[in-house]
CSV table of C-alpha atoms in Angstrom, one decimal:
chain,number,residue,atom,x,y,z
A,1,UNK,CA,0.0,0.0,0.0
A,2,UNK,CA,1.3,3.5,-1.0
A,3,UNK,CA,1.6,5.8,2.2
A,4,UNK,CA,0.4,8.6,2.6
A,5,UNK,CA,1.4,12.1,3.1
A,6,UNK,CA,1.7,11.8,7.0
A,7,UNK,CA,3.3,8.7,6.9
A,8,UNK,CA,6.0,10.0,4.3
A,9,UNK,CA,6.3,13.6,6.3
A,10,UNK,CA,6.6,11.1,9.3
A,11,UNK,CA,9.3,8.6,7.4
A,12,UNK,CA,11.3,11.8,6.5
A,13,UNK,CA,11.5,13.5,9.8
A,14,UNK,CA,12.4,10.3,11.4
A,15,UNK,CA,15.4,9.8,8.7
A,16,UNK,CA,16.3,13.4,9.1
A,17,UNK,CA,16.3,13.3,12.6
A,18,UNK,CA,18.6,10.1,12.8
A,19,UNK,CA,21.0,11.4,10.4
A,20,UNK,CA,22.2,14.8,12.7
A,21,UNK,CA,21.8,12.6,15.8
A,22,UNK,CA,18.8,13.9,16.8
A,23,UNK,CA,16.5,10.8,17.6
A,24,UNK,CA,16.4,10.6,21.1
A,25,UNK,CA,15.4,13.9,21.6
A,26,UNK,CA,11.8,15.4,22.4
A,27,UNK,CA,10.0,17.0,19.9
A,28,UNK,CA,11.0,20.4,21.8
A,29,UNK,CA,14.6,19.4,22.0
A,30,UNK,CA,14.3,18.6,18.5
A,31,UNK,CA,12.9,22.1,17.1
A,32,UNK,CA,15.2,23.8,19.4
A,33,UNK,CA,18.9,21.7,18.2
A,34,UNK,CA,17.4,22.0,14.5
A,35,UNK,CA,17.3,25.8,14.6
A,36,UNK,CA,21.1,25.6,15.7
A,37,UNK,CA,21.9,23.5,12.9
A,38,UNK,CA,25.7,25.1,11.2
A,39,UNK,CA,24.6,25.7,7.5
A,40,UNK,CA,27.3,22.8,6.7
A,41,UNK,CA,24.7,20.5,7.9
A,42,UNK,CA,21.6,21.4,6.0
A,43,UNK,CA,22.5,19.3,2.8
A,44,UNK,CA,22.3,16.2,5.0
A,45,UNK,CA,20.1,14.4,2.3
A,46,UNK,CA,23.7,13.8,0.8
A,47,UNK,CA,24.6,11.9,3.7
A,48,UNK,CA,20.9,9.9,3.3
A,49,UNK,CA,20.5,7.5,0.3
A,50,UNK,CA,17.1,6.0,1.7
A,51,UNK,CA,15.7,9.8,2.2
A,52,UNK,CA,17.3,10.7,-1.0
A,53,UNK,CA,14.8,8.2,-2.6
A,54,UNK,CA,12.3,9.1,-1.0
A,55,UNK,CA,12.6,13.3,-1.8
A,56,UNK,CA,12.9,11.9,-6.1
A,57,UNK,CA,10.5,9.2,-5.6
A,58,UNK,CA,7.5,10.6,-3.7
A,59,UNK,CA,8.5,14.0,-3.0
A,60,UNK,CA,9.0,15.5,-6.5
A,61,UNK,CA,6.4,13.4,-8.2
A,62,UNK,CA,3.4,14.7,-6.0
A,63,UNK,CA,5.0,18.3,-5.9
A,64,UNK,CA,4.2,17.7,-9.8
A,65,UNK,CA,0.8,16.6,-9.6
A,66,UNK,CA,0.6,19.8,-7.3
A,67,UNK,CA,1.8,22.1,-10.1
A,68,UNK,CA,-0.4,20.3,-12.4
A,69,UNK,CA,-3.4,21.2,-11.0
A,70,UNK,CA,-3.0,24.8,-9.5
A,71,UNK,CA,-1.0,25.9,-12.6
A,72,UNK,CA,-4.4,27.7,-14.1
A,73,UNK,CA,-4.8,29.5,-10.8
A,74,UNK,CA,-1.1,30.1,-9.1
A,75,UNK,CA,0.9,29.4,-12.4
A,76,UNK,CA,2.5,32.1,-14.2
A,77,UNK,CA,3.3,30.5,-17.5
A,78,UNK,CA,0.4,32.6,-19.5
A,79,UNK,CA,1.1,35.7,-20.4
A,80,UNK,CA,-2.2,37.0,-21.9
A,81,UNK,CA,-3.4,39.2,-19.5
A,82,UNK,CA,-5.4,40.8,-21.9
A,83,UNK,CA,-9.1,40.5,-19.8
A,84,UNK,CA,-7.3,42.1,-16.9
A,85,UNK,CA,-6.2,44.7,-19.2
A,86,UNK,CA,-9.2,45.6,-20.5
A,87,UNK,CA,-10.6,45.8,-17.3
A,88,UNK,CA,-8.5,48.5,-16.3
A,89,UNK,CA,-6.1,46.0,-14.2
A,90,UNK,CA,-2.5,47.1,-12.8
A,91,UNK,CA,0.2,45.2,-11.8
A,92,UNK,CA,2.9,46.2,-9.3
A,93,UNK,CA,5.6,43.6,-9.0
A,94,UNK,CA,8.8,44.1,-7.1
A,95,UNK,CA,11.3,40.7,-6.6
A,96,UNK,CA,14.4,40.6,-4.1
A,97,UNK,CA,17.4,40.4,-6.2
A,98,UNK,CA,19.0,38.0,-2.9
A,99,UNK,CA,16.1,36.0,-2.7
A,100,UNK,CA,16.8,32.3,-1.5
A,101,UNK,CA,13.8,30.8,-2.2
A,102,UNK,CA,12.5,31.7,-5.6
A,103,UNK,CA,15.2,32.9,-8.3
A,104,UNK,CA,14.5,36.5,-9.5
A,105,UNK,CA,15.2,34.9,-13.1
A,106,UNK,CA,11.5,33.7,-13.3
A,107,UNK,CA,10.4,37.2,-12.7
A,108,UNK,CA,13.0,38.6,-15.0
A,109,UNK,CA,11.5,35.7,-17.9
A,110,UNK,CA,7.4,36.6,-17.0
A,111,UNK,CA,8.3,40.2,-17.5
A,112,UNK,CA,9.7,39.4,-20.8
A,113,UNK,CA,7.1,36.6,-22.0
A,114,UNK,CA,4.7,39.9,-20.9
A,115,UNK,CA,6.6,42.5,-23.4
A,116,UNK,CA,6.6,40.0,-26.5
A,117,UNK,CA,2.8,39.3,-25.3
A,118,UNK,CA,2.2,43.1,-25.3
A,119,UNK,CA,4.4,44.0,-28.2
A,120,UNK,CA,6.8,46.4,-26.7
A,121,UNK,CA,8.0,47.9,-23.4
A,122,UNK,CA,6.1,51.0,-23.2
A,123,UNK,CA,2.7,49.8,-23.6
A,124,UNK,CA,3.5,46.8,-21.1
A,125,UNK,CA,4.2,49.8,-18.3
A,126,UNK,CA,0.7,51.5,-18.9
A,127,UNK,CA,-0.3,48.5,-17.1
A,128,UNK,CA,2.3,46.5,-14.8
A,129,UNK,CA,5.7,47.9,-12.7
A,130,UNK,CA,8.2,45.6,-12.0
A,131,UNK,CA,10.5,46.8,-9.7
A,132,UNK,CA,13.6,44.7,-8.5
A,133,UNK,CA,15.3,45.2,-4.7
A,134,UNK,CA,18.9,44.1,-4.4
A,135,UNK,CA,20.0,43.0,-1.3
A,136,UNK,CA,16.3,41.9,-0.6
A,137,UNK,CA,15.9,38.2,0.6
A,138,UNK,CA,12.6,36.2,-0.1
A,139,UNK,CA,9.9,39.5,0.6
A,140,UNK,CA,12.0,41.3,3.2
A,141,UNK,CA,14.7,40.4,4.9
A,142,UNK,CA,18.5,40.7,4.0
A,143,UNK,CA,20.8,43.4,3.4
A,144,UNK,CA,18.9,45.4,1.1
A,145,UNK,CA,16.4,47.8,1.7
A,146,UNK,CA,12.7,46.9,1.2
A,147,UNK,CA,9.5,48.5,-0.6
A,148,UNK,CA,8.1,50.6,2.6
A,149,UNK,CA,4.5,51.3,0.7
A,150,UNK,CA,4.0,49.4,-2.6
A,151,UNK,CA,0.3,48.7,-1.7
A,152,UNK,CA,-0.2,52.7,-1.3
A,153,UNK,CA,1.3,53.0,-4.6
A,154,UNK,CA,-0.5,50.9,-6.0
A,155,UNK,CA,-3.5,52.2,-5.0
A,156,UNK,CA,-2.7,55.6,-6.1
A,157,UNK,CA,-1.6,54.6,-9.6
A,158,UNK,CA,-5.4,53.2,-9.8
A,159,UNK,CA,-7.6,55.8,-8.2
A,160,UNK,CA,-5.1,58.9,-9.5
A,161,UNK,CA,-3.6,57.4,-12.4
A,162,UNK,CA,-0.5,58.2,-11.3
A,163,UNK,CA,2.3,55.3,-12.9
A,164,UNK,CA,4.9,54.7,-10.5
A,165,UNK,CA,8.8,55.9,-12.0
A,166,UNK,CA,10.2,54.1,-8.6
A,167,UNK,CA,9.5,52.5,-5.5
A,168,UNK,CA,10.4,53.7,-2.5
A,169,UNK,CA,12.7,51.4,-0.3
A,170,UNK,CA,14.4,51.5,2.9
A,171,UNK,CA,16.0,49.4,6.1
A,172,UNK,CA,17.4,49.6,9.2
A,173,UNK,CA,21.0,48.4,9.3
A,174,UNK,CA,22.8,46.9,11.6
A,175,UNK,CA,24.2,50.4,12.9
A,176,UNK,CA,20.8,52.2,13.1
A,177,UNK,CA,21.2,54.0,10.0
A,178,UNK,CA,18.2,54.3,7.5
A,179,UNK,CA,19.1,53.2,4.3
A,180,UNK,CA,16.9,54.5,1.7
A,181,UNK,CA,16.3,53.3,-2.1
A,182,UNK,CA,14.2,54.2,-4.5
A,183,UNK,CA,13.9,50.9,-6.5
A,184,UNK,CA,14.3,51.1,-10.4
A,185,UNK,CA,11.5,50.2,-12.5
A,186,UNK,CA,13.1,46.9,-14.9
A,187,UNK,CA,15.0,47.0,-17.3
A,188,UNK,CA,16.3,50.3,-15.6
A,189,UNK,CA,19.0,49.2,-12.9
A,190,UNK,CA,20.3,50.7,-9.6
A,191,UNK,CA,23.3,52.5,-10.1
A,192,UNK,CA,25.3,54.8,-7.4
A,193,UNK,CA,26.4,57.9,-8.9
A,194,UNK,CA,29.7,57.7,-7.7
A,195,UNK,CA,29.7,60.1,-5.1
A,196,UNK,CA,26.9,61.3,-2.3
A,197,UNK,CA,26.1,59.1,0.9
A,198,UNK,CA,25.5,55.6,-0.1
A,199,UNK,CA,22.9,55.2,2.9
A,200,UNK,CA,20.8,57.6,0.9
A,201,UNK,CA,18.3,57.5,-2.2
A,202,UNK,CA,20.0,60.4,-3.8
A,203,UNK,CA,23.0,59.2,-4.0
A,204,UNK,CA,21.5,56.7,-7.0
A,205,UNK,CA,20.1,56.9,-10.2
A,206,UNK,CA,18.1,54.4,-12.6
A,207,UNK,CA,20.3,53.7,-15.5
């Protein structure tokens, strides 16, 4: 009998678990030693045949299946956005240039399927902004300074018609300092002008 979800969720943990030593512990102990674990450790499906066969022979076939079915609803492969369009739509997209989870490339390759779709640049940014953050992990986080109101300009390139050039960006580093941005709308890219603070928006220009 195949097993299900649980049971392989289950199977994995255990296998996870017993390859960093962990199988003794609680399920406290556990969630607590795993959130100490050095970043050397992570890739510890090298060190597992059995769980690497289960990740390529369960995991990714059912992650499939997944992608299979939501692709009309979550999938991004169409680019006809012509209904939405028409309807008056607009699109504000901005993507972290150090994001760890889902390459910025995919964004980079929608925008573009979107431009060919649209025939040319100009009319594609009546309608959609994509704005890219370097720095920026998975939709905040990193070094870079994030978008601190892209909702609000959203909204106000709707109601007021007013397109957005840039996107306002900022972030409190390490030493307390505001770091301010003022995101570039792509293909234009963020480029310091070479002299000015480099904590401050003015200091760069879309190039």
């Amino acid at each position: 009998m195949r097993p299900t979800s649980l049971e392989t969720a289950n199977s994995i943990n255990e296998k996870v678990c017993q390859g960093l030593g962990l199988e003794k512990l609680s399920v406290e102990e556990r969630i607590k030693a795993l959130t100490n674990i050095p970043i050397e450790d992570v890739w510890f499906v090298r060190r597992l045949p059995e769980l690497h066969q289960i990740v390529v022979g369960r995991i990714r076939p059912d992650l499939q299946q997944v992608v299979t079915t939501f692709a009309d609803v979550l999938g991004v492969e169409n680019p006809d956005l012509s209904a939405f369009k028409a309807h008056g739509g607009k699109i504000l997209t901005w993507h972290g240039l150090a994001d760890s989870l889902i390459t910025p490339e995919l964004t980079i390759q929608y925008r573009a399927a979107l431009e060919r779709t649209w025939a040319g640049q100009k009319r594609l940014m009546n309608s959609t902004g994509c704005f890219l953050a370097p720095g920026v992990d998975h939709c905040w986080g990193g070094y870079g300074p994030s978008p601190v109101d892209d909702f609000g300009v959203l909204v106000k390139w709707v109601e007021e018609g007013v397109a957005p050039d840039v996107l306002p960006a900022s972030r409190i580093n390490d030493d307390g300092v505001n770091v301010t941005r003022n995101l570039c709308q792509w293909p234009r890219l963020l480029t310091y002008n070479g002299e000015g603070d480099m904590n401050d928006a003015s200091s760069f220009s879309c190039t």
